PDB file of C-alpha atoms in Angstrom:
ATOM      1  CA  MET A   1       0.000   0.000   0.000  1.00  0.00           C
ATOM      2  CA  SER A   2       1.027   3.572  -0.205  1.00  0.00           C
ATOM      3  CA  GLU A   3       2.482   5.513   2.673  1.00  0.00           C
ATOM      4  CA  ASP A   4       0.437   8.631   2.123  1.00  0.00           C
ATOM      5  CA  LYS A   5      -0.988  10.838   4.794  1.00  0.00           C
ATOM      6  CA  PRO A   6      -4.184   9.592   6.392  1.00  0.00           C
ATOM      7  CA  ALA A   7      -7.417  10.927   4.952  1.00  0.00           C
ATOM      8  CA  GLN A   8      -8.207  12.833   8.144  1.00  0.00           C
ATOM      9  CA  GLU A   9      -5.887  14.708  10.403  1.00  0.00           C
ATOM     10  CA  PRO A  10      -6.021  13.698  14.100  1.00  0.00           C
ATOM     11  CA  ILE A  11      -8.283  15.964  16.100  1.00  0.00           C
ATOM     12  CA  VAL A  12      -6.391  18.294  18.379  1.00  0.00           C
ATOM     13  CA  GLU A  13      -7.738  18.391  21.929  1.00  0.00           C
ATOM     14  CA  ASP A  14      -9.544  21.565  22.738  1.00  0.00           C
ATOM     15  CA  ALA A  15      -8.567  23.402  25.939  1.00  0.00           C
ATOM     16  CA  ARG A  16     -12.232  23.718  26.842  1.00  0.00           C
ATOM     17  CA  ILE A  17     -12.611  19.916  26.873  1.00  0.00           C
ATOM     18  CA  ASP A  18      -9.592  19.587  29.151  1.00  0.00           C
ATOM     19  CA  ALA A  19     -11.001  22.203  31.516  1.00  0.00           C
ATOM     20  CA  LEU A  20     -14.379  20.474  31.514  1.00  0.00           C
ATOM     21  CA  GLU A  21     -12.790  17.106  32.300  1.00  0.00           C
ATOM     22  CA  ALA A  22     -10.833  18.640  35.168  1.00  0.00           C
ATOM     23  CA  ARG A  23     -13.974  20.254  36.603  1.00  0.00           C
ATOM     24  CA  LEU A  24     -15.922  16.996  36.284  1.00  0.00           C
ATOM     25  CA  LYS A  25     -13.150  15.083  38.040  1.00  0.00           C
ATOM     26  CA  ALA A  26     -13.052  17.641  40.877  1.00  0.00           C
ATOM     27  CA  ALA A  27     -16.844  17.525  41.227  1.00  0.00           C
ATOM     28  CA  LYS A  28     -16.844  13.719  41.364  1.00  0.00           C
ATOM     29  CA  GLU A  29     -14.150  13.759  44.054  1.00  0.00           C
ATOM     30  CA  ARG A  30     -16.108  16.289  46.140  1.00  0.00           C
ATOM     31  CA  GLU A  31     -19.290  14.237  45.775  1.00  0.00           C
ATOM     32  CA  GLU A  32     -17.533  11.007  46.768  1.00  0.00           C
ATOM     33  CA  GLU A  33     -16.036  12.725  49.810  1.00  0.00           C
ATOM     34  CA  ARG A  34     -19.411  14.162  50.789  1.00  0.00           C
ATOM     35  CA  THR A  35     -21.287  10.874  50.509  1.00  0.00           C
ATOM     36  CA  GLN A  36     -18.473   8.726  51.889  1.00  0.00           C
ATOM     37  CA  SER A  37     -18.607  10.328  55.349  1.00  0.00           C
ATOM     38  CA  GLN A  38     -22.335   9.626  55.601  1.00  0.00           C
ATOM     39  CA  VAL A  39     -21.885   5.977  54.686  1.00  0.00           C
ATOM     40  CA  LYS A  40     -19.118   5.515  57.234  1.00  0.00           C
ATOM     41  CA  GLY A  41     -21.227   7.010  60.028  1.00  0.00           C
ATOM     42  CA  ALA A  42     -24.218   4.851  59.218  1.00  0.00           C
ATOM     43  CA  ASP A  43     -22.027   1.812  58.882  1.00  0.00           C
ATOM     44  CA  ALA A  44     -20.368   2.485  62.253  1.00  0.00           C
ATOM     45  CA  ASN A  45     -23.758   2.886  63.939  1.00  0.00           C
ATOM     46  CA  TYR A  46     -24.980  -0.330  62.351  1.00  0.00           C
ATOM     47  CA  ARG A  47     -21.895  -2.197  63.597  1.00  0.00           C
ATOM     48  CA  SER A  48     -22.215  -0.830  67.124  1.00  0.00           C
ATOM     49  CA  GLY A  49     -25.899  -1.805  67.204  1.00  0.00           C
ATOM     50  CA  ASN A  50     -25.039  -5.319  66.094  1.00  0.00           C
ATOM     51  CA  ARG A  51     -22.341  -5.515  68.759  1.00  0.00           C
ATOM     52  CA  VAL A  52     -24.785  -4.460  71.484  1.00  0.00           C
ATOM     53  CA  LEU A  53     -27.285  -7.047  70.295  1.00  0.00           C
ATOM     54  CA  ALA A  54     -24.637  -9.783  70.159  1.00  0.00           C
ATOM     55  CA  ASP A  55     -23.375  -8.887  73.651  1.00  0.00           C
ATOM     56  CA  LEU A  56     -26.884  -8.985  75.061  1.00  0.00           C
ATOM     57  CA  ILE A  57     -27.904 -12.264  73.450  1.00  0.00           C
ATOM     58  CA  GLY A  58     -24.516 -13.888  74.024  1.00  0.00           C
ATOM     59  CA  GLY A  59     -24.378 -12.899  77.678  1.00  0.00           C
ATOM     60  CA  ILE A  60     -27.862 -14.183  78.435  1.00  0.00           C
ATOM     61  CA  LEU A  61     -27.476 -17.427  76.476  1.00  0.00           C
ATOM     62  CA  GLY A  62     -23.984 -18.037  77.832  1.00  0.00           C
ATOM     63  CA  GLY A  63     -25.158 -17.530  81.406  1.00  0.00           C
ATOM     64  CA  CYS A  64     -28.124 -19.858  80.847  1.00  0.00           C
ATOM     65  CA  VAL A  65     -25.944 -22.604  79.349  1.00  0.00           C
ATOM     66  CA  ILE A  66     -23.399 -22.395  82.162  1.00  0.00           C
ATOM     67  CA  GLY A  67     -26.181 -22.327  84.766  1.00  0.00           C
ATOM     68  CA  TYR A  68     -27.927 -25.307  83.162  1.00  0.00           C
ATOM     69  CA  ALA A  69     -24.663 -27.246  83.081  1.00  0.00           C
ATOM     70  CA  PHE A  70     -24.084 -26.389  86.748  1.00  0.00           C
ATOM     71  CA  ASP A  71     -27.603 -27.649  87.539  1.00  0.00           C
ATOM     72  CA  ALA A  72     -27.012 -30.867  85.614  1.00  0.00           C
ATOM     73  CA  ILE A  73     -23.709 -31.596  87.375  1.00  0.00           C
ATOM     74  CA  PHE A  74     -24.670 -30.659  90.938  1.00  0.00           C
ATOM     75  CA  SER A  75     -28.468 -31.193  90.679  1.00  0.00           C
ATOM     76  CA  THR A  76     -29.336 -27.777  92.059  1.00  0.00           C
ATOM     77  CA  VAL A  77     -32.308 -27.255  89.736  1.00  0.00           C
ATOM     78  CA  PRO A  78     -33.416 -24.063  89.113  1.00  0.00           C
ATOM     79  CA  TRP A  79     -30.830 -22.155  91.165  1.00  0.00           C
ATOM     80  CA  GLY A  80     -27.855 -22.686  88.894  1.00  0.00           C
ATOM     81  CA  LEU A  81     -29.883 -21.614  85.875  1.00  0.00           C
ATOM     82  CA  LEU A  82     -31.227 -18.525  87.620  1.00  0.00           C
ATOM     83  CA  VAL A  83     -27.822 -17.479  88.943  1.00  0.00           C
ATOM     84  CA  GLY A  84     -26.264 -18.077  85.523  1.00  0.00           C
ATOM     85  CA  LEU A  85     -29.035 -16.055  83.867  1.00  0.00           C
ATOM     86  CA  PHE A  86     -28.523 -13.072  86.149  1.00  0.00           C
ATOM     87  CA  LEU A  87     -24.744 -13.275  85.843  1.00  0.00           C
ATOM     88  CA  GLY A  88     -25.109 -13.391  82.044  1.00  0.00           C
ATOM     89  CA  ILE A  89     -27.358 -10.322  82.105  1.00  0.00           C
ATOM     90  CA  GLY A  90     -24.842  -8.512  84.314  1.00  0.00           C
ATOM     91  CA  VAL A  91     -21.943  -9.380  82.027  1.00  0.00           C
ATOM     92  CA  ALA A  92     -23.936  -8.335  78.954  1.00  0.00           C
ATOM     93  CA  PHE A  93     -24.821  -4.937  80.439  1.00  0.00           C
ATOM     94  CA  ARG A  94     -21.219  -4.433  81.552  1.00  0.00           C
ATOM     95  CA  ASN A  95     -19.988  -5.118  77.997  1.00  0.00           C
ATOM     96  CA  ILE A  96     -22.573  -2.730  76.547  1.00  0.00           C
ATOM     97  CA  ILE A  97     -21.575   0.043  78.965  1.00  0.00           C
ATOM     98  CA  VAL A  98     -17.869  -0.447  78.189  1.00  0.00           C
ATOM     99  CA  ALA A  99     -18.574  -0.315  74.444  1.00  0.00           C
ATOM    100  CA  ALA A 100     -20.697   2.829  74.831  1.00  0.00           C
ATOM    101  CA  ASN A 101     -18.014   4.573  76.892  1.00  0.00           C
ATOM    102  CA  LYS A 102     -15.357   3.615  74.358  1.00  0.00           C
ATOM    103  CA  ALA A 103     -17.503   4.964  71.504  1.00  0.00           C
ATOM    104  CA  SER A 104     -18.101   8.265  73.308  1.00  0.00           C
ATOM    105  CA  LYS A 105     -14.376   8.685  74.016  1.00  0.00           C
ATOM    106  CA  ASP A 106     -13.591   8.018  70.347  1.00  0.00           C
ATOM    107  CA  SER A 107     -16.124  10.620  69.221  1.00  0.00           C
ATOM    108  CA  ASP A 108     -14.740  13.190  71.710  1.00  0.00           C
ATOM    109  CA  GLU A 109     -11.216  12.688  70.360  1.00  0.00           C
ATOM    110  CA  SER A 110     -12.335  13.216  66.764  1.00  0.00           C
ATOM    111  CA  LEU A 111     -13.737  16.657  67.595  1.00  0.00           C
TER     112      LEU A 111
END
């Protein structure tokens, strides 16, 4: 084939297009930054709520299982279960209070 010039000259980039692309990129970055902080906050609240729920359920169930096992071994029916239940509730509330205090200290430091 021949080594002639191509039929069309390559299109030279216009400065306006470059400026528009730069503005679009900056706007996208600002929008991502704006929406990202909201997602993180909601996600953190969701995680802390799940942790509170897990502590509460785990403490109560753990206390009941240990109390039931104590009853089965030493045949002290219903006292082991009741004591284990109340100890589990106490441990669960203690864990929730510690987590809440830790979260409030973290939020105070970020200010």
